Short mmCIF file of C-alpha atoms and ligand atoms in Angstrom, two decimals:
data_model
loop_
_atom_site.label_atom_id
_atom_site.label_comp_id
_atom_site.label_asym_id
_atom_site.label_seq_id
_atom_site.Cartn_x
_atom_site.Cartn_y
_atom_site.Cartn_z
CA VAL A 1 19.58 -16.85 -13.71
CA PRO A 2 18.34 -16.76 -10.86
CA ARG A 3 14.49 -16.71 -10.36
CA ALA A 4 13.22 -14.40 -7.28
CA LEU A 5 8.72 -14.63 -6.58
CA ILE A 6 8.05 -11.49 -5.50
CA THR A 7 3.99 -11.55 -3.34
CA GLY A 8 2.66 -7.90 -3.14
CA ILE A 9 4.42 -6.73 -6.17
CA THR A 10 1.84 -4.15 -7.07
CA GLY A 11 2.74 -2.30 -3.72
CA GLN A 12 5.23 -0.03 -2.65
CA ASP A 13 7.68 -2.34 -2.01
CA GLY A 14 7.50 -4.79 -4.19
CA SER A 15 7.46 -3.00 -7.36
CA TYR A 16 10.64 -1.23 -5.82
CA LEU A 17 12.57 -4.74 -5.37
CA ALA A 18 11.15 -6.18 -8.95
CA GLU A 19 13.36 -3.29 -10.42
CA GLN A 20 15.79 -3.55 -8.05
CA LEU A 21 16.59 -7.42 -9.26
CA LEU A 22 15.78 -6.78 -12.94
CA ALA A 23 18.63 -4.16 -12.72
CA ASP A 24 21.30 -7.57 -11.22
CA GLY A 25 20.22 -9.69 -13.94
CA TRP A 26 17.23 -11.88 -11.91
CA GLU A 27 14.22 -13.42 -13.20
CA VAL A 28 11.54 -12.18 -11.36
CA HIS A 29 7.74 -13.17 -11.02
CA GLY A 30 4.97 -11.55 -9.53
CA LEU A 31 2.04 -12.78 -7.77
CA VAL A 32 -1.20 -10.12 -8.92
CA ARG A 33 -4.99 -10.69 -7.48
CA ARG A 34 -7.42 -10.18 -10.36
CA SER A 35 -9.08 -7.36 -8.23
CA SER A 36 -6.27 -5.39 -7.27
CA THR A 37 -7.57 -2.40 -5.30
CA SER A 38 -3.63 -0.51 -5.14
CA HIS A 39 -2.71 2.64 -5.44
CA THR A 40 0.18 2.05 -7.74
CA ALA A 41 1.05 -0.40 -10.11
CA PRO A 42 4.38 1.24 -11.96
CA ILE A 43 5.67 -2.81 -12.54
CA ARG A 44 2.74 -3.70 -14.38
CA SER A 45 4.37 -1.81 -17.09
CA VAL A 46 7.85 -3.65 -17.00
CA PRO A 47 7.54 -6.09 -19.64
CA ASP A 48 10.08 -8.27 -18.53
CA VAL A 49 8.29 -8.62 -15.02
CA HIS A 50 6.27 -12.19 -15.51
CA LEU A 51 2.68 -11.89 -12.98
CA HIS A 52 0.89 -14.87 -11.80
CA GLY A 53 -2.78 -14.79 -10.61
CA GLY A 54 -3.66 -15.41 -6.91
CA ASP A 55 -4.35 -14.82 -4.03
CA LEU A 56 -2.42 -15.34 -0.45
CA CYS A 57 -6.21 -16.01 0.70
CA ASP A 58 -6.00 -18.77 -1.77
CA PHE A 59 -3.85 -21.88 -1.08
CA PRO A 60 -3.98 -24.15 -4.91
CA SER A 61 -3.28 -20.55 -6.30
CA LEU A 62 0.32 -19.95 -4.16
CA LEU A 63 0.65 -23.81 -4.55
CA ARG A 64 0.35 -23.55 -8.17
CA VAL A 65 2.98 -20.46 -8.62
CA VAL A 66 5.32 -21.96 -6.76
CA GLN A 67 5.63 -25.10 -8.74
CA GLU A 68 5.52 -23.18 -11.98
CA VAL A 69 7.99 -20.22 -11.36
CA ARG A 70 9.96 -22.60 -9.08
CA PRO A 71 11.72 -19.60 -7.74
CA ASP A 72 15.23 -18.92 -5.86
CA HIS A 73 13.80 -16.37 -3.32
CA ILE A 74 10.23 -15.63 -2.41
CA TYR A 75 9.66 -12.38 -1.10
CA ASN A 76 6.38 -12.59 0.72
CA PHE A 77 5.76 -8.84 0.82
CA ALA A 78 1.69 -9.18 0.03
CA ALA A 79 -0.62 -7.91 2.70
CA GLN A 80 -3.87 -5.63 3.69
CA SER A 81 -0.91 -3.66 5.01
CA SER A 82 -2.86 -0.65 6.23
CA VAL A 83 -2.54 -0.67 10.48
CA ALA A 84 -6.45 1.74 10.32
CA GLU A 85 -7.92 -0.44 8.09
CA SER A 86 -7.09 -3.57 10.49
CA PHE A 87 -9.59 -2.03 12.80
CA ARG A 88 -12.34 -2.36 10.55
CA GLN A 89 -11.63 -6.23 8.84
CA PRO A 90 -9.75 -7.64 11.81
CA LEU A 91 -10.37 -11.48 10.01
CA HIS A 92 -9.88 -10.57 6.24
CA THR A 93 -6.39 -8.83 8.17
CA ALA A 94 -5.35 -12.35 9.85
CA ASP A 95 -6.28 -14.05 6.35
CA VAL A 96 -4.40 -12.14 4.29
CA VAL A 97 -1.12 -11.78 6.90
CA ALA A 98 -1.26 -14.51 9.21
CA LEU A 99 -3.14 -17.48 7.83
CA GLY A 100 -1.38 -15.86 3.77
CA ALA A 101 2.13 -16.33 5.41
CA GLY A 102 1.25 -20.03 6.20
CA ARG A 103 -0.04 -20.82 3.21
CA LEU A 104 3.07 -19.52 1.28
CA LEU A 105 5.43 -21.61 3.80
CA GLU A 106 3.67 -24.50 3.20
CA ALA A 107 3.59 -24.12 -0.73
CA MET A 108 7.44 -23.45 -0.32
CA ARG A 109 8.15 -26.54 1.90
CA ILE A 110 6.03 -28.41 -0.54
CA ALA A 111 6.98 -27.79 -4.06
CA ALA A 112 10.51 -25.27 -3.35
CA PRO A 113 12.21 -26.38 -0.16
CA LYS A 114 15.54 -25.20 -1.41
CA ALA A 115 13.89 -21.55 -1.96
CA ARG A 116 15.04 -18.64 0.64
CA PHE A 117 11.79 -17.31 1.85
CA TYR A 118 11.57 -13.14 3.37
CA GLN A 119 8.57 -12.25 5.34
CA ALA A 120 7.84 -8.68 5.89
CA SER A 121 7.80 -8.28 9.28
CA SER A 122 6.94 -4.61 11.30
CA SER A 123 8.14 -2.76 13.77
CA GLU A 124 4.33 -2.62 14.48
CA MET A 125 4.63 -5.89 16.14
CA TYR A 126 6.58 -3.86 19.20
CA GLY A 127 3.66 -1.88 20.15
CA GLY A 128 5.59 0.60 22.12
CA THR A 129 7.55 0.01 25.43
CA VAL A 130 7.56 -3.24 26.91
CA PRO A 131 10.34 -4.87 26.09
CA GLY A 132 9.35 -8.31 22.71
CA PHE A 133 6.52 -7.91 21.00
CA HIS A 134 3.26 -6.30 22.16
CA PRO A 135 0.59 -5.92 18.97
CA ARG A 136 -1.29 -3.04 19.52
CA SER A 137 -3.92 -3.45 16.19
CA PRO A 138 -5.43 -6.74 14.43
CA TYR A 139 -2.28 -6.45 11.94
CA ALA A 140 0.30 -6.36 14.57
CA ALA A 141 -1.24 -9.87 15.88
CA ALA A 142 -1.23 -11.04 12.43
CA LYS A 143 1.93 -10.27 11.86
CA VAL A 144 3.11 -11.30 15.30
CA HIS A 145 1.54 -14.36 13.95
CA ALA A 146 3.83 -14.69 11.09
CA HIS A 147 6.65 -13.96 12.60
CA HIS A 148 6.54 -16.82 14.64
CA LEU A 149 5.61 -19.17 11.44
CA ALA A 150 8.72 -17.81 10.24
CA ALA A 151 10.68 -18.83 12.76
CA PHE A 152 8.94 -22.53 13.13
CA TYR A 153 8.93 -23.03 9.84
CA ARG A 154 13.24 -22.51 10.04
CA GLU A 155 13.56 -23.78 13.06
CA SER A 156 11.61 -27.42 12.54
CA TYR A 157 11.53 -27.84 8.99
CA GLY A 158 15.50 -26.88 8.19
CA LEU A 159 14.07 -23.79 5.54
CA PHE A 160 15.99 -20.56 4.75
CA VAL A 161 13.09 -18.34 5.90
CA VAL A 162 14.10 -14.76 7.11
CA ALA A 163 11.80 -12.28 8.67
CA GLY A 164 13.24 -8.67 8.45
CA ILE A 165 11.45 -6.53 11.06
CA LEU A 166 11.20 -2.65 9.06
CA PHE A 167 10.11 0.48 10.54
CA ASN A 168 8.43 2.43 8.49
CA HIS A 169 9.61 3.54 4.89
CA GLU A 170 8.15 5.89 2.58
CA SER A 171 8.67 6.96 -0.76
CA PRO A 172 5.99 8.65 -3.84
CA ARG A 173 4.77 4.86 -3.61
CA ARG A 174 3.07 5.06 -0.78
CA GLY A 175 0.03 3.53 -0.38
CA VAL A 176 -2.64 6.92 -0.44
CA ASP A 177 -4.00 6.50 3.06
CA PHE A 178 -0.97 5.94 5.09
CA VAL A 179 0.09 9.62 6.95
CA THR A 180 3.33 10.72 4.55
CA ARG A 181 1.57 10.28 1.56
CA ARG A 182 -1.86 11.74 2.55
CA ILE A 183 0.06 15.06 3.68
CA ALA A 184 2.27 14.90 0.76
CA ARG A 185 -1.01 15.01 -1.06
CA GLY A 186 -2.37 17.09 1.02
CA VAL A 187 0.24 19.99 0.60
CA ALA A 188 -0.03 19.52 -3.29
CA ALA A 189 -3.74 19.60 -3.41
CA ILE A 190 -3.61 23.03 -0.87
CA ALA A 191 -0.76 25.14 -3.07
CA ARG A 192 -2.54 24.43 -6.24
CA GLY A 193 -5.90 25.58 -4.69
CA GLU A 194 -7.80 22.39 -4.73
CA ALA A 195 -8.20 22.15 -0.70
CA ARG A 196 -8.20 24.60 1.66
CA GLU A 197 -7.29 22.35 5.37
CA LEU A 198 -5.61 18.67 5.98
CA ARG A 199 -7.45 16.63 8.14
CA LEU A 200 -4.80 14.15 10.30
CA GLY A 201 -5.16 11.96 13.32
CA ASN A 202 -2.37 11.39 16.08
CA LEU A 203 -0.56 14.45 15.89
CA ASP A 204 1.85 13.25 18.27
CA ALA A 205 2.45 9.83 17.34
CA ARG A 206 6.64 9.19 16.04
CA ARG A 207 7.66 7.02 13.74
CA ASP A 208 11.43 6.10 12.68
CA TRP A 209 10.87 6.87 8.82
CA GLY A 210 13.17 5.42 6.04
CA TRP A 211 13.56 5.58 2.04
CA ALA A 212 11.68 2.84 0.73
CA PRO A 213 13.95 1.54 -2.13
CA ASP A 214 17.17 1.33 0.38
CA TYR A 215 14.65 -1.43 2.61
CA VAL A 216 14.08 -3.03 -0.30
CA ALA A 217 17.46 -3.69 -0.95
CA ALA A 218 17.89 -4.51 3.23
CA ALA A 219 15.25 -7.39 2.69
CA HIS A 220 17.50 -8.91 -0.51
CA ARG A 221 20.86 -8.95 1.28
CA MET A 222 19.48 -11.02 4.15
CA LEU A 223 18.58 -13.56 1.68
CA LEU A 224 22.51 -13.61 0.68
CA GLN A 225 23.70 -14.26 3.91
CA GLU A 226 24.98 -17.64 4.79
CA ARG A 227 22.63 -18.37 7.06
CA PRO A 228 19.18 -17.21 7.58
CA VAL A 229 19.23 -14.56 10.34
CA ASP A 230 16.39 -11.93 10.61
CA HIS A 231 17.25 -7.89 11.04
CA VAL A 232 15.72 -4.89 12.36
CA ILE A 233 16.39 -2.17 9.28
CA ALA A 234 15.31 1.18 10.62
CA THR A 235 17.54 4.62 10.83
CA GLY A 236 17.50 5.33 14.39
CA GLU A 237 16.09 8.35 14.43
CA SER A 238 11.95 9.64 15.54
CA HIS A 239 9.67 12.11 13.93
CA SER A 240 6.31 13.37 15.00
CA VAL A 241 3.52 13.43 12.74
CA ARG A 242 3.60 17.19 13.09
CA ASP A 243 6.97 17.48 12.69
CA PHE A 244 6.57 15.37 8.82
CA ALA A 245 3.53 18.12 8.29
CA HIS A 246 5.32 20.92 9.21
CA ARG A 247 8.61 20.24 6.69
CA ALA A 248 6.18 18.62 3.91
CA PHE A 249 4.12 22.36 4.24
CA ALA A 250 7.36 23.99 4.21
CA VAL A 251 8.23 22.80 0.77
CA ALA A 252 5.59 24.23 -0.57
CA GLY A 253 6.43 27.59 1.08
CA LEU A 254 3.15 26.93 3.43
CA ASP A 255 2.67 26.88 7.04
CA ALA A 256 1.04 23.69 8.48
CA ALA A 257 -0.57 25.58 11.87
CA GLU A 258 -3.10 27.28 8.44
CA PHE A 259 -4.20 23.94 7.23
CA VAL A 260 -3.87 20.74 9.45
CA ARG A 261 -6.62 19.89 11.57
CA THR A 262 -7.29 17.04 13.94
CA ASP A 263 -10.07 14.62 13.14
CA PRO A 264 -11.43 12.33 15.84
CA ALA A 265 -12.72 10.12 13.15
CA LEU A 266 -8.68 9.21 11.80
CA LEU A 267 -7.63 8.52 15.47
CA ARG A 268 -7.64 4.64 16.58
CA PRO A 269 -8.90 2.54 19.10
CA ALA A 270 -5.12 2.39 20.11
CA ASP A 271 -1.66 3.72 18.70
CA VAL A 272 1.48 3.37 19.20
CA GLY A 273 3.01 6.47 20.60
CA GLU A 274 6.78 5.90 19.30
CA LEU A 275 8.42 3.37 16.95
CA VAL A 276 12.30 3.63 17.29
CA GLY A 277 14.62 1.05 15.67
CA ASP A 278 18.34 0.24 15.85
CA ALA A 279 19.97 -1.26 13.02
CA SER A 280 22.98 -1.61 13.93
CA VAL A 281 23.59 -5.05 14.00
CA ALA A 282 22.07 -4.98 10.61
CA ARG A 283 24.79 -2.39 9.92
CA ASP A 284 27.43 -4.39 10.71
CA VAL A 285 26.09 -8.18 9.39
CA LEU A 286 24.83 -6.79 5.89
CA GLY A 287 26.75 -3.78 6.09
CA TRP A 288 23.67 -1.86 5.22
CA ALA A 289 22.99 2.00 5.84
CA PRO A 290 19.78 4.34 4.98
CA THR A 291 21.01 6.62 2.46
CA VAL A 292 18.24 9.13 2.41
CA PRO A 293 17.74 11.59 5.46
CA PHE A 294 14.01 12.63 6.63
CA ASP A 295 13.99 16.23 5.91
CA GLU A 296 14.89 14.49 1.78
CA ILE A 297 11.97 12.27 2.56
CA VAL A 298 9.47 14.70 2.66
CA ARG A 299 10.96 16.99 0.22
CA ARG A 300 11.29 13.94 -2.48
CA MET A 301 7.48 12.31 -1.71
CA VAL A 302 6.13 16.42 -1.99
CA GLU A 303 7.96 17.69 -4.74
CA ALA A 304 6.40 14.24 -6.43
CA GLU A 305 2.78 15.75 -5.89
CA LEU A 306 3.45 18.74 -6.61
CA ALA A 307 5.24 17.15 -10.06
CA ALA A 308 2.12 15.08 -10.36
P1 NDP B 401 1.52 -1.81 0.05
O1 NDP B 401 0.15 -2.01 0.78
O2 NDP B 401 1.99 -0.89 -0.88
O3 NDP B 401 1.21 -3.05 -1.02
C1 NDP B 401 -0.09 -4.60 -0.33
C2 NDP B 401 0.21 -5.54 -1.91
O4 NDP B 401 -0.30 -6.68 -1.39
C3 NDP B 401 -0.46 -4.77 -2.63
O5 NDP B 401 0.65 -5.87 -3.56
C4 NDP B 401 -1.75 -5.61 -2.56
O6 NDP B 401 -2.34 -5.94 -3.85
C5 NDP B 401 -0.96 -7.23 -2.22
N1 NDP B 401 -2.18 -7.67 -1.45
C6 NDP B 401 -3.51 -7.50 -0.61
N2 NDP B 401 -3.85 -8.41 -0.57
C7 NDP B 401 -3.67 -9.33 -0.85
C8 NDP B 401 -3.73 -11.05 -0.82
N3 NDP B 401 -4.91 -11.27 -0.61
N4 NDP B 401 -3.42 -11.48 -2.22
C9 NDP B 401 -2.24 -11.33 -2.51
N5 NDP B 401 -1.55 -9.98 -2.94
C10 NDP B 401 -1.92 -9.30 -1.84
O7 NDP B 401 2.77 -2.50 1.44
P2 NDP B 401 4.09 -2.23 1.73
O8 NDP B 401 4.79 -2.99 0.31
O9 NDP B 401 4.13 -0.98 1.74
O10 NDP B 401 4.72 -3.41 2.43
C11 NDP B 401 4.85 -4.70 1.88
C12 NDP B 401 5.21 -5.30 2.92
O11 NDP B 401 5.77 -4.97 4.25
C13 NDP B 401 3.74 -4.98 3.24
O12 NDP B 401 3.71 -7.04 3.80
C14 NDP B 401 3.75 -4.77 5.08
O13 NDP B 401 2.66 -4.80 5.81
C15 NDP B 401 4.96 -4.65 5.40
N6 NDP B 401 5.70 -3.42 5.76
C16 NDP B 401 5.74 -2.85 5.35
C17 NDP B 401 6.12 -1.53 6.04
C18 NDP B 401 6.16 -0.35 5.80
O14 NDP B 401 6.82 0.70 6.28
N7 NDP B 401 6.00 -0.07 3.97
C19 NDP B 401 7.12 -1.42 7.15
C20 NDP B 401 6.74 -2.94 8.10
C21 NDP B 401 6.66 -3.87 7.31
P3 NDP B 401 -3.17 -5.45 -4.73
O15 NDP B 401 -2.81 -4.51 -5.74
O16 NDP B 401 -3.93 -6.98 -5.44
O17 NDP B 401 -4.33 -4.43 -3.41
P1 GDR B 402 1.53 2.97 10.39
O1 GDR B 402 1.27 4.17 9.27
O2 GDR B 402 0.64 2.67 11.37
O3 GDR B 402 2.55 3.20 11.18
O4 GDR B 402 1.19 1.88 9.56
P2 GDR B 402 0.10 5.07 9.30
O5 GDR B 402 1.21 5.97 7.68
O6 GDR B 402 -1.02 4.53 8.94
O7 GDR B 402 0.67 5.61 10.25
C1 GDR B 402 1.42 6.44 11.11
C2 GDR B 402 1.39 7.41 12.52
O8 GDR B 402 0.81 8.63 11.89
C3 GDR B 402 -0.72 8.65 12.22
N1 GDR B 402 -1.56 9.20 11.97
C4 GDR B 402 -1.94 8.73 10.54
N2 GDR B 402 -2.23 8.09 10.10
C5 GDR B 402 -3.37 7.93 8.83
N3 GDR B 402 -2.73 6.98 8.31
N4 GDR B 402 -3.88 8.91 8.18
C6 GDR B 402 -4.20 10.54 9.06
O9 GDR B 402 -4.34 10.64 8.39
C7 GDR B 402 -3.08 9.83 10.36
N5 GDR B 402 -2.46 10.98 11.14
C8 GDR B 402 -1.98 10.43 12.22
C9 GDR B 402 -1.05 7.27 12.91
O10 GDR B 402 -1.86 7.35 13.97
C10 GDR B 402 0.42 6.11 13.00
O11 GDR B 402 0.62 6.68 14.23
C11 GDR B 402 2.84 1.65 8.51
C12 GDR B 402 2.02 0.21 7.92
O12 GDR B 402 3.24 0.06 6.75
C13 GDR B 402 2.48 -0.44 8.00
O13 GDR B 402 1.76 -1.81 6.89
C14 GDR B 402 3.58 -1.23 8.64
O14 GDR B 402 3.97 -2.11 9.34
C15 GDR B 402 4.35 -0.33 9.56
O15 GDR B 402 4.01 1.18 9.27
C16 GDR B 402 5.78 -0.27 10.14
#
């Protein structure tokens, strides 16, 4: 039975991937912090998942877990993944995201050099309009560092290391601080009469929003390629935060204009105006395509909150 080790298994992507791999007959192991801050940890209730204590900031724990599990695939999903929070905790973000990837790659090089490694790279690395990477946040800078380390371990040590550059992907398991989940929760609170307004930051920002389970399936396919090649995963369509809010309120039969307020405290020192990706190579090489359109993502997220 093939074995996978997933860091960030209590998060959105890790939990979906664990479920998909179990369904495919994999043995699934996950790294968990003693003090997990996760919004949602559905994976803890799945009995077949083997959880191991550890932290991306603690190299001995990573080395021990890789030695014990001897994984075929390692998925590095763990991160301080909030761009907004990274401005307030820039060095902790670098420790987990940049150095953490380095520690896990090193643990693999020492203890499981035949394994295949997936690094969760991000569209935030692009930072906007200039070609190539132009990180606009401590989070993005840390992800660029990790991305280059992944390439370095592949090229210099011959390890099977792949970085997936994933654009935003959402679901009812999205962390509560991210804008799509904040909007979905805000709509539900207003619909139930528990709140009268929803405060948001930059309404003009445009993102390429996809469906998280589709995206983790792409990550798995990347490790099943014959050779390690990085891929971009996106829908190719962007929408504004304002547009997301309008559709989300409409799902509950409400008008966003009545309830959405902008709050300067939610603006970032720097924000990326628009991110939209081109996944045509992934379509050709991996046979991957997004399955859930924008309106349906919004509807599923709002309905999940209304039902909660
Ligand atoms: P989440 O924020 O939902 O999950 C993050 C996970 O990382 C949690 O399980 C958290 O565990 C864990 N974690 C945080 N710090 C540490 C640490 N020091 N040691 C070990 N584990 C830690 O993220 P997503 O599932 O949304 O994203 C998965 C990955 O993909 C992240 O690396 C993210 O940066 C990246 N990414 C995400 C995109 C998206 O749109 N979702 C797009 C592109 C990249 P705990 O329960 O302990 O807090
Ligand atoms: P992002 O996601 O920064 O793209 O990072 P987020 O949902 O936080 O922000 C998207 C856009 O919405 C604007 N925005 C707000 N954002 C938040 N969080 N809260 C608000 O109230 C709000 N109002 C407007 C933001 O300014 C931004 O422009 C996510 C994370 O999953 C990263 O880990 C991942 O790498 C990238 O997606 C791709």
